[in-house]
Short mmCIF file of C-alpha atoms in Angstrom, two decimals:
data_model
loop_
_atom_site.label_atom_id
_atom_site.label_comp_id
_atom_site.label_asym_id
_atom_site.label_seq_id
_atom_site.Cartn_x
_atom_site.Cartn_y
_atom_site.Cartn_z
CA MET A 1 30.85 -21.11 17.62
CA ASN A 2 27.96 -19.41 19.46
CA THR A 3 24.50 -20.76 18.60
CA ILE A 4 21.51 -18.50 18.31
CA ASN A 5 17.80 -18.98 18.97
CA ILE A 6 15.86 -18.08 15.84
CA ALA A 7 12.70 -17.38 17.80
CA THR A 8 14.35 -14.80 20.00
CA LEU A 9 16.09 -13.20 16.91
CA ASN A 10 12.69 -12.98 15.24
CA LYS A 11 11.14 -11.26 18.26
CA LYS A 12 13.95 -8.67 18.31
CA ARG A 13 13.53 -7.99 14.61
CA TYR A 14 9.70 -7.72 14.71
CA LEU A 15 10.04 -5.32 17.71
CA HIS A 16 12.84 -3.09 16.51
CA VAL A 17 12.42 -3.29 12.71
CA LEU A 18 8.94 -4.45 11.68
CA LEU A 19 7.02 -2.55 14.37
CA PRO A 20 8.27 0.98 13.37
CA LEU A 21 7.76 0.06 9.73
CA PHE A 22 4.32 -1.16 10.51
CA VAL A 23 3.30 2.09 12.38
CA SER A 24 4.76 4.26 9.59
CA SER A 25 2.74 2.33 6.94
CA ILE A 26 -0.49 2.80 9.02
CA ILE A 27 0.12 6.49 8.96
CA ALA A 28 0.94 6.49 5.22
CA TYR A 29 -2.21 4.63 4.37
CA LEU A 30 -4.40 6.79 6.52
CA ASP A 31 -3.03 9.97 4.87
CA ARG A 32 -3.43 8.43 1.41
CA VAL A 33 -6.96 7.16 1.62
CA ASN A 34 -8.66 9.60 4.10
CA ILE A 35 -9.88 11.32 0.97
CA ALA A 36 -12.22 8.36 0.28
CA TYR A 37 -14.12 9.18 3.62
CA ALA A 38 -13.72 12.93 3.27
CA ALA A 39 -15.60 12.68 -0.03
CA LEU A 40 -18.69 11.64 1.76
CA THR A 41 -19.26 15.17 2.83
CA MET A 42 -16.43 17.29 1.23
CA ASN A 43 -17.64 16.81 -2.36
CA LYS A 44 -21.09 18.24 -1.50
CA ASP A 45 -19.58 21.15 0.54
CA LEU A 46 -17.21 22.08 -2.25
CA GLY A 47 -19.43 21.25 -5.19
CA PHE A 48 -17.08 18.63 -6.57
CA SER A 49 -18.44 16.26 -9.28
CA ALA A 50 -17.51 12.57 -9.40
CA GLU A 51 -15.06 13.35 -12.12
CA ILE A 52 -13.35 16.08 -10.13
CA PHE A 53 -13.08 13.87 -7.28
CA GLY A 54 -11.77 10.88 -9.32
CA MET A 55 -9.19 13.22 -10.89
CA GLY A 56 -7.92 14.55 -7.64
CA ALA A 57 -7.82 11.12 -5.97
CA GLY A 58 -5.90 9.82 -8.91
CA ILE A 59 -3.51 12.66 -9.56
CA PHE A 60 -1.74 11.78 -6.26
CA PHE A 61 -0.14 8.98 -8.23
CA VAL A 62 1.24 11.40 -10.92
CA GLY A 63 3.44 13.03 -8.40
CA TYR A 64 4.25 9.60 -6.89
CA ILE A 65 5.28 8.21 -10.19
CA LEU A 66 7.67 11.03 -11.23
CA PHE A 67 9.80 10.73 -8.08
CA GLU A 68 9.35 7.01 -7.23
CA ILE A 69 12.44 5.52 -8.99
CA PRO A 70 14.90 8.39 -8.14
CA GLY A 71 13.68 8.42 -4.48
CA ALA A 72 14.11 4.66 -4.09
CA ILE A 73 17.66 4.83 -5.54
CA ILE A 74 18.67 7.89 -3.43
CA ALA A 75 17.46 6.11 -0.23
CA GLU A 76 19.43 2.99 -1.06
CA LYS A 77 22.61 4.76 -1.85
CA TRP A 78 22.36 7.50 0.89
CA ASN A 79 20.40 6.67 4.03
CA PRO A 80 17.08 4.65 4.02
CA LYS A 81 15.84 5.71 7.46
CA GLY A 82 16.71 9.28 6.83
CA TRP A 83 14.78 9.28 3.61
CA LEU A 84 11.83 7.75 5.39
CA MET A 85 11.91 10.61 7.89
CA ARG A 86 11.94 13.19 5.11
CA ILE A 87 9.06 11.55 3.34
CA MET A 88 6.83 11.39 6.45
CA ILE A 89 7.50 15.00 7.55
CA THR A 90 6.73 16.41 4.00
CA TRP A 91 3.59 14.42 3.45
CA GLY A 92 2.28 15.32 6.98
CA ILE A 93 2.71 19.07 6.06
CA VAL A 94 0.96 18.67 2.70
CA SER A 95 -1.90 16.48 4.25
CA PHE A 96 -2.50 19.29 6.96
CA PHE A 97 -3.10 21.86 4.19
CA MET A 98 -5.67 19.55 2.48
CA ALA A 99 -8.10 20.76 5.20
CA PHE A 100 -8.23 24.22 3.65
CA ILE A 101 -8.95 23.57 0.06
CA THR A 102 -11.79 25.49 -1.49
CA LYS A 103 -11.42 24.94 -5.32
CA PRO A 104 -10.68 22.08 -7.54
CA TRP A 105 -7.17 23.39 -8.48
CA HIS A 106 -6.38 23.48 -4.76
CA PHE A 107 -7.52 19.83 -4.55
CA TYR A 108 -5.46 18.83 -7.69
CA LEU A 109 -2.27 20.67 -6.59
CA LEU A 110 -2.21 19.41 -3.00
CA ARG A 111 -2.98 15.71 -4.05
CA PHE A 112 -0.15 15.94 -6.61
CA LEU A 113 2.28 17.41 -3.97
CA LEU A 114 1.20 14.57 -1.48
CA GLY A 115 2.15 12.05 -4.09
CA THR A 116 5.51 13.76 -4.61
CA ALA A 117 6.06 13.88 -0.86
CA GLU A 118 5.23 10.17 -0.35
CA ALA A 119 7.09 8.88 -3.50
CA SER A 120 9.37 5.91 -2.89
CA PHE A 121 7.98 5.22 0.70
CA TYR A 122 7.07 1.58 0.05
CA PRO A 123 10.01 0.76 -2.29
CA VAL A 124 12.36 1.88 0.49
CA LEU A 125 10.66 -0.61 2.76
CA TYR A 126 10.65 -3.44 0.32
CA ALA A 127 14.12 -2.92 -1.35
CA SER A 128 16.20 -1.17 1.27
CA MET A 129 14.96 -1.99 4.84
CA ILE A 130 13.43 -5.37 5.01
CA PRO A 131 16.20 -7.10 2.77
CA ARG A 132 18.84 -5.74 5.24
CA TRP A 133 17.16 -7.59 8.06
CA PHE A 134 15.35 -10.72 6.62
CA THR A 135 16.44 -13.62 4.45
CA PRO A 136 14.51 -14.39 1.19
CA GLU A 137 12.63 -17.23 2.93
CA GLU A 138 11.58 -14.97 5.73
CA ARG A 139 10.54 -11.93 3.57
CA PRO A 140 7.01 -13.12 2.47
CA LYS A 141 5.90 -13.41 6.00
CA ALA A 142 7.70 -10.31 7.21
CA ILE A 143 6.24 -8.22 4.41
CA ALA A 144 2.78 -9.68 5.00
CA LEU A 145 2.99 -8.87 8.64
CA MET A 146 4.20 -5.34 8.01
CA LEU A 147 1.51 -4.73 5.33
CA THR A 148 -1.28 -5.71 7.64
CA SER A 149 -0.90 -2.06 8.49
CA LEU A 150 -3.05 -1.45 5.36
CA GLN A 151 -5.97 -3.19 6.88
CA VAL A 152 -5.32 -1.98 10.49
CA SER A 153 -5.27 1.57 9.25
CA ALA A 154 -8.70 0.95 7.60
CA ILE A 155 -10.02 -0.71 10.76
CA ILE A 156 -8.81 2.20 12.82
CA GLY A 157 -9.34 4.94 10.28
CA SER A 158 -12.95 3.95 9.01
CA PRO A 159 -14.67 4.41 12.30
CA LEU A 160 -12.53 7.41 13.14
CA ALA A 161 -13.41 9.02 9.77
CA GLY A 162 -17.15 8.31 10.23
CA PHE A 163 -16.97 9.91 13.65
CA LEU A 164 -15.06 13.01 12.59
CA LEU A 165 -17.32 13.62 9.61
CA ASP A 166 -20.27 14.24 11.81
CA ILE A 167 -18.66 16.86 14.15
CA SER A 168 -17.52 20.36 13.79
CA VAL A 169 -14.82 22.09 15.98
CA PHE A 170 -13.20 25.52 15.91
CA GLY A 171 -15.09 26.27 12.70
CA LEU A 172 -13.71 23.29 10.92
CA LYS A 173 -16.07 20.81 9.35
CA GLY A 174 -15.71 17.20 9.83
CA TRP A 175 -13.73 16.44 6.65
CA GLN A 176 -11.31 19.22 7.52
CA LEU A 177 -10.77 17.81 11.03
CA LEU A 178 -10.13 14.46 9.31
CA PHE A 179 -7.14 15.92 7.30
CA VAL A 180 -5.78 17.75 10.34
CA CYS A 181 -6.04 14.87 12.78
CA GLU A 182 -4.41 12.44 10.43
CA ALA A 183 -1.61 14.70 9.45
CA ILE A 184 -0.08 15.24 12.95
CA PRO A 185 1.02 11.67 13.46
CA ALA A 186 3.06 11.69 10.24
CA LEU A 187 4.97 14.79 11.52
CA LEU A 188 5.69 13.33 14.89
CA PHE A 189 6.44 9.77 13.96
CA GLY A 190 8.64 10.85 11.06
CA ILE A 191 11.08 12.48 13.52
CA LEU A 192 10.85 9.55 15.98
CA LEU A 193 11.49 7.00 13.26
CA TYR A 194 14.96 8.33 12.58
CA PHE A 195 16.08 7.58 16.21
CA ILE A 196 14.39 4.20 16.65
CA LEU A 197 15.25 2.51 13.31
CA SER A 198 18.60 1.26 12.13
CA ASN A 199 19.79 0.74 8.48
CA ASP A 200 22.26 -2.07 9.47
CA PRO A 201 22.23 -5.02 11.93
CA GLN A 202 25.81 -4.40 12.67
CA GLN A 203 25.02 -0.91 14.05
CA VAL A 204 22.47 -1.94 16.82
CA THR A 205 23.07 -2.83 20.46
CA TRP A 206 20.03 -4.99 20.83
CA LEU A 207 21.53 -7.92 18.89
CA THR A 208 24.25 -10.19 20.29
CA ASP A 209 27.52 -10.64 18.49
CA ALA A 210 26.40 -14.09 17.45
CA GLU A 211 23.13 -12.82 16.13
CA LYS A 212 24.97 -10.05 14.09
CA LYS A 213 27.30 -12.68 12.56
CA TYR A 214 24.34 -15.00 11.68
CA LEU A 215 22.58 -12.22 9.82
CA SER A 216 25.71 -11.08 8.07
CA ASP A 217 26.74 -14.63 7.00
CA THR A 218 23.22 -15.54 5.82
CA LEU A 219 22.55 -12.32 3.90
CA SER A 220 25.98 -12.44 2.33
CA HIS A 221 25.35 -15.98 1.12
CA GLU A 222 22.07 -14.79 -0.32
CA LEU A 223 23.87 -12.30 -2.50
CA LYS A 224 26.40 -14.92 -3.74
CA GLN A 225 23.56 -17.31 -4.59
CA LYS A 226 21.80 -14.77 -6.85
CA GLY A 227 24.45 -15.23 -9.42
CA GLN A 228 23.97 -12.53 -12.04
CA HIS A 229 24.41 -9.05 -10.65
CA TYR A 230 22.25 -6.50 -12.26
CA THR A 231 22.89 -2.83 -12.74
CA VAL A 232 19.98 -0.46 -12.27
CA TRP A 233 19.54 -0.08 -16.04
CA GLN A 234 19.75 -3.92 -16.55
CA ALA A 235 17.11 -4.44 -13.91
CA LEU A 236 14.73 -1.84 -15.46
CA LYS A 237 15.00 -3.60 -18.86
CA ASP A 238 14.71 -7.15 -17.50
CA ASN A 239 11.74 -9.11 -18.94
CA GLU A 240 10.65 -10.47 -15.66
CA VAL A 241 10.68 -6.99 -14.18
CA LEU A 242 8.58 -5.50 -16.95
CA LYS A 243 6.08 -8.35 -16.58
CA LEU A 244 5.89 -7.69 -12.92
CA ALA A 245 5.22 -3.95 -13.69
CA LEU A 246 2.30 -4.86 -16.03
CA ILE A 247 0.80 -7.25 -13.54
CA TYR A 248 1.02 -4.67 -10.84
CA PHE A 249 -0.58 -1.99 -13.00
CA LEU A 250 -3.62 -4.19 -13.68
CA TRP A 251 -3.95 -5.29 -10.06
CA ILE A 252 -3.62 -1.81 -8.60
CA THR A 253 -6.04 -0.28 -10.86
CA GLY A 254 -8.61 -2.42 -9.28
CA PHE A 255 -7.09 -2.03 -5.78
CA TRP A 256 -7.37 1.76 -5.68
CA GLY A 257 -10.73 1.81 -7.56
CA PHE A 258 -12.07 -0.34 -4.80
CA ASN A 259 -10.34 1.60 -1.91
CA TYR A 260 -11.32 5.18 -2.99
CA TRP A 261 -14.83 4.43 -4.17
CA MET A 262 -16.23 1.64 -2.08
CA PRO A 263 -17.36 3.81 0.80
CA THR A 264 -19.31 5.99 -1.67
CA VAL A 265 -20.82 2.94 -3.46
CA ILE A 266 -22.02 1.58 -0.09
CA LYS A 267 -23.37 4.94 0.96
CA GLU A 268 -25.44 5.31 -2.30
CA LEU A 269 -26.62 1.66 -2.16
CA SER A 270 -27.62 1.60 1.56
CA GLY A 271 -28.16 5.18 2.71
CA TRP A 272 -26.36 4.14 5.93
CA SER A 273 -24.88 6.90 8.17
CA ASN A 274 -21.17 7.80 7.86
CA ILE A 275 -20.36 6.14 11.18
CA ALA A 276 -22.24 2.98 10.18
CA ILE A 277 -20.25 2.78 6.89
CA GLY A 278 -16.99 3.39 8.75
CA LEU A 279 -17.67 0.52 11.19
CA LEU A 280 -18.99 -1.88 8.60
CA PHE A 281 -16.04 -1.29 6.34
CA ALA A 282 -13.82 -2.53 9.13
CA ILE A 283 -15.22 -6.06 8.60
CA PRO A 284 -13.77 -6.77 5.11
CA MET A 285 -10.51 -5.13 6.28
CA THR A 286 -10.23 -7.47 9.24
CA LEU A 287 -10.83 -10.50 7.10
CA SER A 288 -8.37 -9.39 4.50
CA LEU A 289 -5.79 -8.89 7.16
CA ILE A 290 -6.21 -12.48 8.41
CA ILE A 291 -5.98 -13.86 4.90
CA MET A 292 -2.94 -11.82 3.91
CA VAL A 293 -1.02 -12.99 6.98
CA TYR A 294 -1.96 -16.63 6.22
CA ILE A 295 -0.82 -16.34 2.55
CA GLY A 296 2.41 -14.78 3.63
CA HIS A 297 3.08 -17.44 6.29
CA SER A 298 2.12 -20.26 3.81
CA SER A 299 4.31 -18.87 1.07
CA SER A 300 7.29 -18.58 3.52
CA LYS A 301 6.70 -22.17 4.68
CA THR A 302 6.36 -23.79 1.26
CA GLY A 303 8.48 -21.44 -0.87
CA GLU A 304 5.60 -21.24 -3.43
CA LYS A 305 4.71 -17.72 -4.73
CA ARG A 306 2.80 -17.76 -8.01
CA LEU A 307 -0.36 -19.58 -6.92
CA HIS A 308 -0.35 -17.79 -3.49
CA GLY A 309 -0.54 -14.54 -5.46
CA ALA A 310 -2.87 -15.56 -8.27
CA LEU A 311 -5.67 -17.12 -6.46
CA PRO A 312 -6.70 -14.03 -4.19
CA LEU A 313 -6.75 -11.89 -7.38
CA VAL A 314 -9.21 -14.33 -9.07
CA ILE A 315 -11.41 -14.06 -5.90
CA ALA A 316 -11.15 -10.24 -6.02
CA SER A 317 -12.34 -10.14 -9.65
CA ILE A 318 -15.57 -11.99 -8.43
CA GLY A 319 -16.07 -9.62 -5.62
CA LEU A 320 -15.67 -6.61 -7.83
CA GLY A 321 -17.42 -7.76 -10.97
CA VAL A 322 -20.46 -9.53 -9.33
CA GLY A 323 -20.97 -7.52 -6.10
CA VAL A 324 -21.56 -4.22 -7.96
CA PHE A 325 -24.82 -5.83 -9.35
CA ILE A 326 -26.09 -6.87 -5.91
CA LYS A 327 -28.60 -4.26 -4.64
CA ASP A 328 -29.30 -5.86 -1.28
CA PRO A 329 -26.69 -3.98 1.09
CA ALA A 330 -26.31 -6.95 3.40
CA VAL A 331 -25.51 -9.39 0.56
CA ASN A 332 -23.36 -6.80 -1.19
CA MET A 333 -21.05 -6.74 1.79
CA ILE A 334 -20.24 -10.36 1.28
CA PHE A 335 -18.80 -9.38 -2.17
CA VAL A 336 -17.04 -6.37 -0.61
CA CYS A 337 -15.37 -8.81 1.71
CA LEU A 338 -14.33 -11.08 -1.26
CA ALA A 339 -12.94 -8.02 -3.08
CA ALA A 340 -11.01 -6.92 -0.04
CA ILE A 341 -9.59 -10.33 0.64
CA GLY A 342 -8.61 -10.66 -2.98
CA VAL A 343 -6.94 -7.28 -3.67
CA PHE A 344 -4.99 -7.20 -0.28
CA GLY A 345 -4.21 -10.90 -0.04
CA PRO A 346 -1.07 -11.17 -2.34
CA PHE A 347 1.02 -8.29 -1.03
CA GLY A 348 3.37 -10.24 1.23
CA VAL A 349 4.18 -12.71 -1.48
CA TRP A 350 4.34 -10.05 -4.16
CA TRP A 351 6.97 -7.80 -2.72
CA SER A 352 9.20 -10.63 -1.63
CA TYR A 353 9.46 -11.79 -5.29
CA PRO A 354 11.77 -9.07 -6.84
CA THR A 355 14.37 -9.43 -4.14
CA THR A 356 14.74 -13.23 -4.95
CA PHE A 357 16.87 -12.12 -8.06
CA LEU A 358 17.64 -8.46 -7.43
CA SER A 359 19.57 -6.60 -4.65
CA GLY A 360 20.89 -3.20 -3.79
CA ALA A 361 20.25 -0.29 -6.14
CA ALA A 362 19.03 -2.65 -8.78
CA ALA A 363 16.31 -4.00 -6.60
CA ALA A 364 15.41 -0.43 -5.50
CA GLY A 365 15.25 0.71 -9.06
CA ALA A 366 13.20 -2.31 -10.11
CA ILE A 367 10.80 -2.06 -7.28
CA GLY A 368 10.39 1.62 -7.87
CA LEU A 369 9.48 0.86 -11.50
CA ILE A 370 6.97 -1.84 -10.51
CA ASN A 371 5.41 0.31 -7.84
CA SER A 372 5.22 3.35 -10.28
CA SER A 373 3.43 1.11 -12.78
CA GLY A 374 0.98 0.23 -10.08
CA ASN A 375 0.54 3.80 -9.27
CA ILE A 376 -0.44 4.60 -12.73
CA GLY A 377 -3.22 2.23 -12.04
CA GLY A 378 -3.88 4.15 -8.88
CA TYR A 379 -4.55 7.16 -11.12
CA VAL A 380 -6.51 5.31 -13.77
CA GLY A 381 -8.79 3.35 -11.41
CA PRO A 382 -10.44 6.23 -9.45
CA TYR A 383 -10.55 8.50 -12.46
CA LEU A 384 -12.09 5.85 -14.65
CA ILE A 385 -14.79 5.20 -12.15
CA GLY A 386 -15.52 8.94 -11.72
CA ILE A 387 -15.88 9.50 -15.46
CA ILE A 388 -18.05 6.51 -16.19
CA LYS A 389 -20.24 7.29 -13.06
CA ASP A 390 -20.93 10.88 -14.45
CA ILE A 391 -21.70 9.46 -17.81
CA THR A 392 -23.90 6.38 -16.80
CA ASN A 393 -24.93 7.51 -13.27
CA SER A 394 -23.92 3.91 -12.33
CA PHE A 395 -20.84 2.09 -10.93
CA GLU A 396 -21.57 -1.19 -12.77
CA VAL A 397 -19.66 -0.71 -16.02
CA SER A 398 -16.55 0.63 -14.25
CA PHE A 399 -16.45 -2.11 -11.67
CA VAL A 400 -16.67 -4.81 -14.35
CA ILE A 401 -13.76 -3.31 -16.21
CA LEU A 402 -11.71 -3.30 -12.95
CA ALA A 403 -12.77 -6.97 -12.32
CA CYS A 404 -11.45 -7.93 -15.79
CA MET A 405 -8.17 -6.09 -15.09
CA VAL A 406 -7.63 -7.75 -11.80
CA LEU A 407 -8.49 -11.29 -13.19
CA THR A 408 -5.93 -10.76 -16.05
CA SER A 409 -3.33 -9.77 -13.45
CA GLY A 410 -3.93 -13.01 -11.57
CA ILE A 411 -3.76 -15.21 -14.73
CA MET A 412 -0.48 -13.33 -15.58
CA MET A 413 0.97 -14.03 -12.10
CA LEU A 414 0.88 -17.74 -12.96
CA THR A 415 3.28 -17.10 -15.81
CA LEU A 416 6.05 -15.86 -13.50
CA LYS A 417 9.24 -17.92 -13.28
CA LYS A 418 9.42 -20.32 -10.39
CA LYS A 419 13.10 -19.39 -10.03
CA VAL A 420 14.98 -16.55 -11.56
#
């Protein structure tokens, strides 16, 4: 029997599987959150109130929710990499047209279509791609590494957005350039992804026969060990899945409230320039990246998931609930860092959990449901902040509400089963 070198196998999988997924996730996150930076000048140019912006930011998730579960199941049963290509090309087209909105209904329509286009992107990664290449023990670390793309996109995108907002080219204002420049990579990489990614270890030429057999045997053993085989409908009704959906709703309400509104909060508090805000926001993103990788590595090493997920969320609740009352911009940035570390930290652990007891279409459907629940929070968080800001002319009440929701999600995470 041929032996294999796990370190060599990991390098191959990281290069040929994780790296393409990492790049596609960077592009996805840039196209999703560029609206937060565009708002620094777009809202004034178009006369959008905080409520209009919050509604438009959140309505993305309505389109996302409607097509999340069907899209995830289609990808699993049809062709995951082909579905990813379709997603990236369509969201690139819609993002491009965001540059030419002039009225609130344009804003609402295109944000809805962007959500529709991007629906099921992450469930395909979590349920269909990574489980085909990595064992359950390897997934927390693999997912955490892949999802550092969220922070990397912010580290790249924040200074880029700050720079673009202050220039004008070909009659396009900075916020319009932002949408155009960040749509093009989605179109190009979506096509490239189809040719460089593979759905199945047995189809590639860059693995040896021994490596292919090792992955086949290991992943087949995983399926046998799971015991109960769920149908899609059984998975969607499972108590543990429903609990995961509620936890994710509470967590992601705070996550997207933080991500969409924090640049505006910092701007109002400090009066700093757009470029300065973009550069400074890279600091909490860098710290959260380091912590997320550490948490994923630690969970893979120890096998523990609940505490690894809950503790960062408790920290996030402190950052959100206390930081909003701190009026010194420099001190406030400390709490922004805590919030960022907390809301990003658990992702690697979190998305490895459903596939410990679900697989195939059942996992795709369940992850689609969980992600959809989070995306309801993605609608609620930004819109809630916008409404309360217009009523109170302050961010304090809304951020305390978000902090309580995130804290509750952390406590609930401790109630998840150790083994399913």
